[in-house]
Amino acid sequence: MTTTTIQKLLASAGTAAAFAASSLVAGDYGKAIVDDKMPIEAPWTICNVFDYSTLYEADSGFIREISLNGRYHGQAVSQSKDLGGQDIGYNNWQHRRFRLGMDIEFAGNVTLKTSADISDGSGSGTGLTRGSFFNGWDEFYIDWEPKGEVLQYVEIGKQKEAITREYATSSRQILTVERSQIVNETTDMKPWGVTAGFKFFGMKHEFGGWVHGLDDNEPLGNWMDSDSRGGFSYRGEASLTDETSLHLDYAFTNNSSGLASPQGSAGDSENSAYNHVIAIGSESEWGRFGLITDLIFGINREASGLIPAGQDTWGLVILPYYNITEKLQFVAKYAYMDQGREQRTQRFGEGAGNLQNGRTRAENYHTFYAGLNYYLCDHNLKLMAGYEYATGDEIGTGAGISSDTWMLAIRTYF
């Protein structure tokens, strides 16, 4: 290479450098040029663990993705309860939920979704009834999403009959340690059935048909038992504003106006205790502040202890929350139940064996809740602390009921 050639190359390089330098500072003092072809990756944190649940992934072929799912919900409960002057203490750690499952996505937007109960949340124990590990299916259904403008999805199998705002919200995302008494009294259903979701007339709609019986003798899970009664449901959602949506839920369970059990001759069942359940609710979010409400009616209840067949109930839930920071959230809740069985956490107690297994039949029941949620990794890993005061009367005797409950919980899922 000649001296002249070298000089030309150096001159060209100098010119290019000068041009780049002038571009860097012209009208843009203090700014650096970042090569977007080499982005800087965020540092690894414990939250990245929740991104590793996918076992297999492909852009073509019959099977597109295989992923694991699971959740563990544990909670410490310290409760003091007074029933007609009798003190009932309860202090324990509850394995509230422990579930494992697998999702398999196929071509054509079809996914098999499964979730098995390892601990089904029966009190403070693991609740195992089928063996050393598997305790039955929590959910087992096929989901098809055709990507159409009207038909949104079809789901077939064991799934949640998602009535009311609190019950429709997965336990992975609920904002209080436990759902409200009136919600658990009228819902708590995961039967076998078919649901279809639609969009028309500017609203979202879901129609469901259900078989409530379960074959509890099957060694590999609680499969559908057709020797039972069924029901149907409807859910509607409309956007009132950009911040607020309105909801209407309805569930019918064939219990002959409360005179017959939907279980029939099946080994077990997943159904509401009420012939009809109607819920009118709302969800709103204005910046950091949010509000969830529900007005709930239960008509024609099955008989239960001091509650005769055909009884009605109603209640409401008012749940405001405020995001103090990106990770810290304050939650409050007032809930009312006209009458029904006591639900979590007030259903437990050291003297519960003499008190209808802790399920006191109550009326005029009020609960007041206040708590803090700390989101270490969003809902994938969070800590919850709450206090709830409850007051009411025992059906039949009129004995006063009051309780103070402190709760500390860990919630995690993947």
mmCIF file of N, CA, C and O in Angstrom, residues 251-318:
data_model
loop_
_atom_site.group_PDB
_atom_site.id
_atom_site.type_symbol
_atom_site.label_atom_id
_atom_site.label_comp_id
_atom_site.label_asym_id
_atom_site.label_seq_id
_atom_site.Cartn_x
_atom_site.Cartn_y
_atom_site.Cartn_z
ATOM 1 N N ALA A 251 -76.883 -17.528 37.660
ATOM 2 C CA ALA A 251 -76.655 -18.974 37.658
ATOM 3 C C ALA A 251 -77.921 -19.681 38.120
ATOM 4 O O ALA A 251 -78.523 -19.289 39.137
ATOM 5 N N PHE A 252 -78.314 -20.710 37.385
ATOM 6 C CA PHE A 252 -79.445 -21.561 37.744
ATOM 7 C C PHE A 252 -78.931 -22.948 38.100
ATOM 8 O O PHE A 252 -78.154 -23.540 37.344
ATOM 9 N N THR A 253 -79.337 -23.446 39.255
ATOM 10 C CA THR A 253 -79.011 -24.798 39.686
ATOM 11 C C THR A 253 -80.312 -25.544 39.939
ATOM 12 O O THR A 253 -81.168 -25.062 40.699
ATOM 13 N N ASN A 254 -80.468 -26.706 39.354
ATOM 14 C CA ASN A 254 -81.716 -27.459 39.460
ATOM 15 C C ASN A 254 -81.780 -28.190 40.799
ATOM 16 O O ASN A 254 -81.336 -29.323 40.933
ATOM 17 N N ASN A 255 -82.326 -27.504 41.812
ATOM 18 C CA ASN A 255 -82.477 -28.122 43.126
ATOM 19 C C ASN A 255 -83.935 -28.157 43.579
ATOM 20 O O ASN A 255 -84.217 -28.266 44.775
ATOM 21 N N SER A 256 -84.874 -28.056 42.618
ATOM 22 C CA SER A 256 -86.322 -28.121 42.917
ATOM 23 C C SER A 256 -86.701 -27.129 44.007
ATOM 24 O O SER A 256 -87.304 -27.478 45.033
ATOM 25 N N SER A 257 -86.327 -25.874 43.783
ATOM 26 C CA SER A 257 -86.626 -24.777 44.705
ATOM 27 C C SER A 257 -86.077 -25.027 46.109
ATOM 28 O O SER A 257 -86.665 -24.614 47.114
ATOM 29 N N GLY A 258 -84.948 -25.733 46.167
ATOM 30 C CA GLY A 258 -84.303 -25.981 47.442
ATOM 31 C C GLY A 258 -84.713 -27.280 48.107
ATOM 32 O O GLY A 258 -84.175 -27.634 49.162
ATOM 33 N N LEU A 259 -85.621 -28.036 47.499
ATOM 34 C CA LEU A 259 -86.136 -29.258 48.120
ATOM 35 C C LEU A 259 -85.341 -30.503 47.747
ATOM 36 O O LEU A 259 -85.543 -31.567 48.338
ATOM 37 N N ALA A 260 -84.444 -30.416 46.757
ATOM 38 C CA ALA A 260 -83.659 -31.574 46.327
ATOM 39 C C ALA A 260 -82.209 -31.167 46.128
ATOM 40 O O ALA A 260 -81.914 -30.023 45.787
ATOM 41 N N SER A 261 -81.303 -32.123 46.321
ATOM 42 C CA SER A 261 -79.893 -31.851 46.109
ATOM 43 C C SER A 261 -79.537 -32.072 44.646
ATOM 44 O O SER A 261 -79.900 -33.109 44.075
ATOM 45 N N PRO A 262 -78.830 -31.141 44.019
ATOM 46 C CA PRO A 262 -78.381 -31.342 42.629
ATOM 47 C C PRO A 262 -77.431 -32.521 42.483
ATOM 48 O O PRO A 262 -77.200 -32.997 41.378
ATOM 49 N N GLN A 263 -76.889 -32.998 43.584
ATOM 50 C CA GLN A 263 -75.937 -34.104 43.542
ATOM 51 C C GLN A 263 -76.563 -35.381 42.997
ATOM 52 O O GLN A 263 -75.904 -36.188 42.355
ATOM 53 N N GLY A 264 -77.861 -35.562 43.234
ATOM 54 C CA GLY A 264 -78.516 -36.778 42.777
ATOM 55 C C GLY A 264 -77.861 -38.001 43.392
ATOM 56 O O GLY A 264 -77.578 -38.045 44.591
ATOM 57 N N SER A 265 -77.563 -38.994 42.551
ATOM 58 C CA SER A 265 -76.885 -40.202 43.038
ATOM 59 C C SER A 265 -75.384 -40.162 42.769
ATOM 60 O O SER A 265 -74.697 -41.170 42.925
ATOM 61 N N ALA A 266 -74.867 -38.993 42.376
ATOM 62 C CA ALA A 266 -73.428 -38.852 42.139
ATOM 63 C C ALA A 266 -72.673 -38.907 43.462
ATOM 64 O O ALA A 266 -73.228 -38.656 44.541
ATOM 65 N N GLY A 267 -71.389 -39.227 43.381
ATOM 66 C CA GLY A 267 -70.586 -39.343 44.584
ATOM 67 C C GLY A 267 -70.317 -38.014 45.262
ATOM 68 O O GLY A 267 -70.146 -37.940 46.474
ATOM 69 N N ASP A 268 -70.286 -36.932 44.484
ATOM 70 C CA ASP A 268 -70.007 -35.605 45.020
ATOM 71 C C ASP A 268 -70.587 -34.605 44.037
ATOM 72 O O ASP A 268 -71.146 -34.979 42.990
ATOM 73 N N SER A 269 -70.472 -33.339 44.332
ATOM 74 C CA SER A 269 -71.029 -32.335 43.422
ATOM 75 C C SER A 269 -70.302 -31.015 43.576
ATOM 76 O O SER A 269 -69.636 -30.756 44.577
ATOM 77 N N GLU A 270 -70.425 -30.203 42.552
ATOM 78 C CA GLU A 270 -69.918 -28.820 42.555
ATOM 79 C C GLU A 270 -71.078 -27.944 42.108
ATOM 80 O O GLU A 270 -71.364 -27.817 40.921
ATOM 81 N N ASN A 271 -71.782 -27.355 43.058
ATOM 82 C CA ASN A 271 -72.942 -26.547 42.697
ATOM 83 C C ASN A 271 -73.214 -25.507 43.777
ATOM 84 O O ASN A 271 -72.778 -25.642 44.917
ATOM 85 N N SER A 272 -73.949 -24.487 43.389
ATOM 86 C CA SER A 272 -74.403 -23.517 44.368
ATOM 87 C C SER A 272 -75.482 -24.150 45.235
ATOM 88 O O SER A 272 -76.207 -25.049 44.808
ATOM 89 N N ALA A 273 -75.590 -23.673 46.468
ATOM 90 C CA ALA A 273 -76.657 -24.150 47.353
ATOM 91 C C ALA A 273 -77.990 -23.512 47.003
ATOM 92 O O ALA A 273 -79.016 -23.890 47.571
ATOM 93 N N TYR A 274 -77.998 -22.591 46.028
ATOM 94 C CA TYR A 274 -79.202 -21.832 45.700
ATOM 95 C C TYR A 274 -79.709 -22.169 44.303
ATOM 96 O O TYR A 274 -78.925 -22.402 43.373
ATOM 97 N N ASN A 275 -81.029 -22.149 44.179
ATOM 98 C CA ASN A 275 -81.700 -22.394 42.907
ATOM 99 C C ASN A 275 -81.352 -21.310 41.884
ATOM 100 O O ASN A 275 -81.103 -21.590 40.705
ATOM 101 N N HIS A 276 -81.322 -20.077 42.333
ATOM 102 C CA HIS A 276 -80.987 -18.933 41.479
ATOM 103 C C HIS A 276 -79.986 -18.037 42.211
ATOM 104 O O HIS A 276 -80.156 -17.753 43.401
ATOM 105 N N VAL A 277 -78.963 -17.597 41.501
ATOM 106 C CA VAL A 277 -78.028 -16.596 42.019
ATOM 107 C C VAL A 277 -77.937 -15.467 41.008
ATOM 108 O O VAL A 277 -77.710 -15.704 39.810
ATOM 109 N N ILE A 278 -78.139 -14.249 41.466
ATOM 110 C CA ILE A 278 -78.071 -13.063 40.608
ATOM 111 C C ILE A 278 -77.086 -12.089 41.237
ATOM 112 O O ILE A 278 -77.153 -11.818 42.442
ATOM 113 N N ALA A 279 -76.180 -11.574 40.435
ATOM 114 C CA ALA A 279 -75.197 -10.602 40.933
ATOM 115 C C ALA A 279 -75.099 -9.440 39.962
ATOM 116 O O ALA A 279 -74.964 -9.639 38.752
ATOM 117 N N ILE A 280 -75.179 -8.235 40.493
ATOM 118 C CA ILE A 280 -75.015 -7.005 39.714
ATOM 119 C C ILE A 280 -73.795 -6.293 40.271
ATOM 120 O O ILE A 280 -73.776 -5.908 41.448
ATOM 121 N N GLY A 281 -72.753 -6.144 39.445
ATOM 122 C CA GLY A 281 -71.503 -5.623 39.971
ATOM 123 C C GLY A 281 -70.851 -4.591 39.079
ATOM 124 O O GLY A 281 -71.317 -4.302 37.966
ATOM 125 N N SER A 282 -69.744 -4.063 39.569
ATOM 126 C CA SER A 282 -68.975 -3.078 38.812
ATOM 127 C C SER A 282 -67.507 -3.202 39.163
ATOM 128 O O SER A 282 -67.146 -3.654 40.258
ATOM 129 N N GLU A 283 -66.660 -2.799 38.222
ATOM 130 C CA GLU A 283 -65.225 -2.689 38.439
ATOM 131 C C GLU A 283 -64.768 -1.349 37.882
ATOM 132 O O GLU A 283 -65.053 -1.026 36.719
ATOM 133 N N SER A 284 -64.071 -0.584 38.720
ATOM 134 C CA SER A 284 -63.618 0.746 38.316
ATOM 135 C C SER A 284 -62.173 0.953 38.734
ATOM 136 O O SER A 284 -61.713 0.401 39.740
ATOM 137 N N GLU A 285 -61.464 1.753 37.956
ATOM 138 C CA GLU A 285 -60.090 2.107 38.292
ATOM 139 C C GLU A 285 -59.812 3.506 37.774
ATOM 140 O O GLU A 285 -59.902 3.768 36.579
ATOM 141 N N TRP A 286 -59.481 4.399 38.708
ATOM 142 C CA TRP A 286 -59.141 5.779 38.379
ATOM 143 C C TRP A 286 -57.728 6.042 38.883
ATOM 144 O O TRP A 286 -57.540 6.357 40.069
ATOM 145 N N GLY A 287 -56.749 5.889 38.010
ATOM 146 C CA GLY A 287 -55.368 6.083 38.440
ATOM 147 C C GLY A 287 -54.984 5.060 39.492
ATOM 148 O O GLY A 287 -55.078 3.856 39.281
ATOM 149 N N ARG A 288 -54.585 5.532 40.655
ATOM 150 C CA ARG A 288 -54.160 4.631 41.727
ATOM 151 C C ARG A 288 -55.322 4.045 42.512
ATOM 152 O O ARG A 288 -55.147 3.099 43.275
ATOM 153 N N PHE A 289 -56.493 4.606 42.357
ATOM 154 C CA PHE A 289 -57.647 4.192 43.162
ATOM 155 C C PHE A 289 -58.554 3.277 42.351
ATOM 156 O O PHE A 289 -58.803 3.505 41.160
ATOM 157 N N GLY A 290 -59.057 2.227 42.992
ATOM 158 C CA GLY A 290 -59.961 1.305 42.343
ATOM 159 C C GLY A 290 -61.124 0.944 43.246
ATOM 160 O O GLY A 290 -61.060 1.112 44.476
ATOM 161 N N LEU A 291 -62.190 0.420 42.649
ATOM 162 C CA LEU A 291 -63.380 0.054 43.407
ATOM 163 C C LEU A 291 -64.070 -1.124 42.736
ATOM 164 O O LEU A 291 -64.300 -1.119 41.523
ATOM 165 N N ILE A 292 -64.388 -2.145 43.540
ATOM 166 C CA ILE A 292 -65.118 -3.324 43.076
ATOM 167 C C ILE A 292 -66.376 -3.454 43.927
ATOM 168 O O ILE A 292 -66.307 -3.367 45.167
ATOM 169 N N THR A 293 -67.533 -3.648 43.279
ATOM 170 C CA THR A 293 -68.784 -3.768 44.024
ATOM 171 C C THR A 293 -69.597 -4.934 43.485
ATOM 172 O O THR A 293 -69.448 -5.331 42.325
ATOM 173 N N ASP A 294 -70.470 -5.452 44.341
ATOM 174 C CA ASP A 294 -71.407 -6.503 43.945
ATOM 175 C C ASP A 294 -72.638 -6.442 44.837
ATOM 176 O O ASP A 294 -72.517 -6.302 46.064
ATOM 177 N N LEU A 295 -73.802 -6.561 44.224
ATOM 178 C CA LEU A 295 -75.071 -6.751 44.919
ATOM 179 C C LEU A 295 -75.553 -8.139 44.530
ATOM 180 O O LEU A 295 -75.769 -8.416 43.345
ATOM 181 N N ILE A 296 -75.710 -9.042 45.515
ATOM 182 C CA ILE A 296 -75.884 -10.465 45.249
ATOM 183 C C ILE A 296 -77.174 -10.970 45.879
ATOM 184 O O ILE A 296 -77.484 -10.650 47.038
ATOM 185 N N PHE A 297 -77.921 -11.788 45.121
ATOM 186 C CA PHE A 297 -79.153 -12.386 45.611
ATOM 187 C C PHE A 297 -79.082 -13.903 45.425
ATOM 188 O O PHE A 297 -78.703 -14.384 44.350
ATOM 189 N N GLY A 298 -79.440 -14.646 46.453
ATOM 190 C CA GLY A 298 -79.557 -16.089 46.375
ATOM 191 C C GLY A 298 -80.990 -16.495 46.697
ATOM 192 O O GLY A 298 -81.531 -16.090 47.735
ATOM 193 N N ILE A 299 -81.607 -17.290 45.827
ATOM 194 C CA ILE A 299 -83.027 -17.630 45.956
ATOM 195 C C ILE A 299 -83.185 -19.151 46.036
ATOM 196 O O ILE A 299 -82.604 -19.883 45.241
ATOM 197 N N ASN A 300 -83.990 -19.622 47.003
ATOM 198 C CA ASN A 300 -84.323 -21.034 47.192
ATOM 199 C C ASN A 300 -83.089 -21.867 47.546
ATOM 200 O O ASN A 300 -82.543 -22.600 46.724
ATOM 201 N N ARG A 301 -82.693 -21.781 48.807
ATOM 202 C CA ARG A 301 -81.521 -22.511 49.283
ATOM 203 C C ARG A 301 -81.870 -23.946 49.664
ATOM 204 O O ARG A 301 -83.001 -24.236 50.076
ATOM 205 N N GLU A 302 -80.899 -24.838 49.521
ATOM 206 C CA GLU A 302 -81.030 -26.162 50.114
ATOM 207 C C GLU A 302 -81.044 -26.036 51.635
ATOM 208 O O GLU A 302 -80.435 -25.129 52.195
ATOM 209 N N ALA A 303 -81.714 -26.965 52.300
ATOM 210 C CA ALA A 303 -81.723 -26.968 53.757
ATOM 211 C C ALA A 303 -80.317 -27.230 54.299
ATOM 212 O O ALA A 303 -79.554 -28.005 53.722
ATOM 213 N N SER A 304 -79.988 -26.561 55.409
ATOM 214 C CA SER A 304 -78.674 -26.756 56.029
ATOM 215 C C SER A 304 -78.769 -26.386 57.497
ATOM 216 O O SER A 304 -78.843 -25.204 57.849
ATOM 217 N N GLY A 305 -78.799 -27.412 58.354
ATOM 218 C CA GLY A 305 -78.854 -27.129 59.775
ATOM 219 C C GLY A 305 -80.086 -26.324 60.137
ATOM 220 O O GLY A 305 -81.220 -26.750 59.906
ATOM 221 N N LEU A 306 -79.864 -25.143 60.705
ATOM 222 C CA LEU A 306 -80.963 -24.281 61.127
ATOM 223 C C LEU A 306 -81.574 -23.490 59.970
ATOM 224 O O LEU A 306 -82.532 -22.744 60.178
ATOM 225 N N ILE A 307 -81.035 -23.654 58.752
ATOM 226 C CA ILE A 307 -81.595 -22.967 57.584
ATOM 227 C C ILE A 307 -82.544 -23.934 56.872
ATOM 228 O O ILE A 307 -82.116 -24.976 56.375
ATOM 229 N N PRO A 308 -83.844 -23.621 56.809
ATOM 230 C CA PRO A 308 -84.787 -24.524 56.146
ATOM 231 C C PRO A 308 -84.684 -24.420 54.625
ATOM 232 O O PRO A 308 -84.131 -23.459 54.088
ATOM 233 N N ALA A 309 -85.197 -25.436 53.929
ATOM 234 C CA ALA A 309 -85.196 -25.433 52.466
ATOM 235 C C ALA A 309 -86.029 -24.279 51.936
ATOM 236 O O ALA A 309 -87.068 -23.932 52.498
ATOM 237 N N GLY A 310 -85.559 -23.683 50.852
ATOM 238 C CA GLY A 310 -86.301 -22.615 50.194
ATOM 239 C C GLY A 310 -86.006 -21.222 50.706
ATOM 240 O O GLY A 310 -86.601 -20.257 50.226
ATOM 241 N N GLN A 311 -85.084 -21.081 51.646
ATOM 242 C CA GLN A 311 -84.759 -19.762 52.171
ATOM 243 C C GLN A 311 -83.997 -18.925 51.139
ATOM 244 O O GLN A 311 -83.233 -19.461 50.323
ATOM 245 N N ASP A 312 -84.180 -17.625 51.198
ATOM 246 C CA ASP A 312 -83.484 -16.684 50.323
ATOM 247 C C ASP A 312 -82.455 -15.901 51.138
ATOM 248 O O ASP A 312 -82.527 -15.816 52.364
ATOM 249 N N THR A 313 -81.506 -15.321 50.432
ATOM 250 C CA THR A 313 -80.548 -14.433 51.071
ATOM 251 C C THR A 313 -80.158 -13.340 50.093
ATOM 252 O O THR A 313 -80.488 -13.402 48.899
ATOM 253 N N TRP A 314 -79.465 -12.360 50.606
ATOM 254 C CA TRP A 314 -78.892 -11.333 49.750
ATOM 255 C C TRP A 314 -77.706 -10.723 50.483
ATOM 256 O O TRP A 314 -77.527 -10.917 51.686
ATOM 257 N N GLY A 315 -76.893 -10.007 49.753
ATOM 258 C CA GLY A 315 -75.746 -9.365 50.367
ATOM 259 C C GLY A 315 -75.076 -8.404 49.408
ATOM 260 O O GLY A 315 -75.480 -8.285 48.239
ATOM 261 N N LEU A 316 -74.070 -7.736 49.889
ATOM 262 C CA LEU A 316 -73.324 -6.806 49.035
ATOM 263 C C LEU A 316 -71.864 -6.793 49.438
ATOM 264 O O LEU A 316 -71.494 -7.155 50.546
ATOM 265 N N VAL A 317 -71.044 -6.382 48.488
ATOM 266 C CA VAL A 317 -69.599 -6.272 48.685
ATOM 267 C C VAL A 317 -69.152 -4.912 48.157
ATOM 268 O O VAL A 317 -69.481 -4.546 47.024
ATOM 269 N N ILE A 318 -68.432 -4.177 48.966
ATOM 270 C CA ILE A 318 -67.844 -2.895 48.554
ATOM 271 C C ILE A 318 -66.362 -2.978 48.869
ATOM 272 O O ILE A 318 -65.968 -3.053 50.038
#
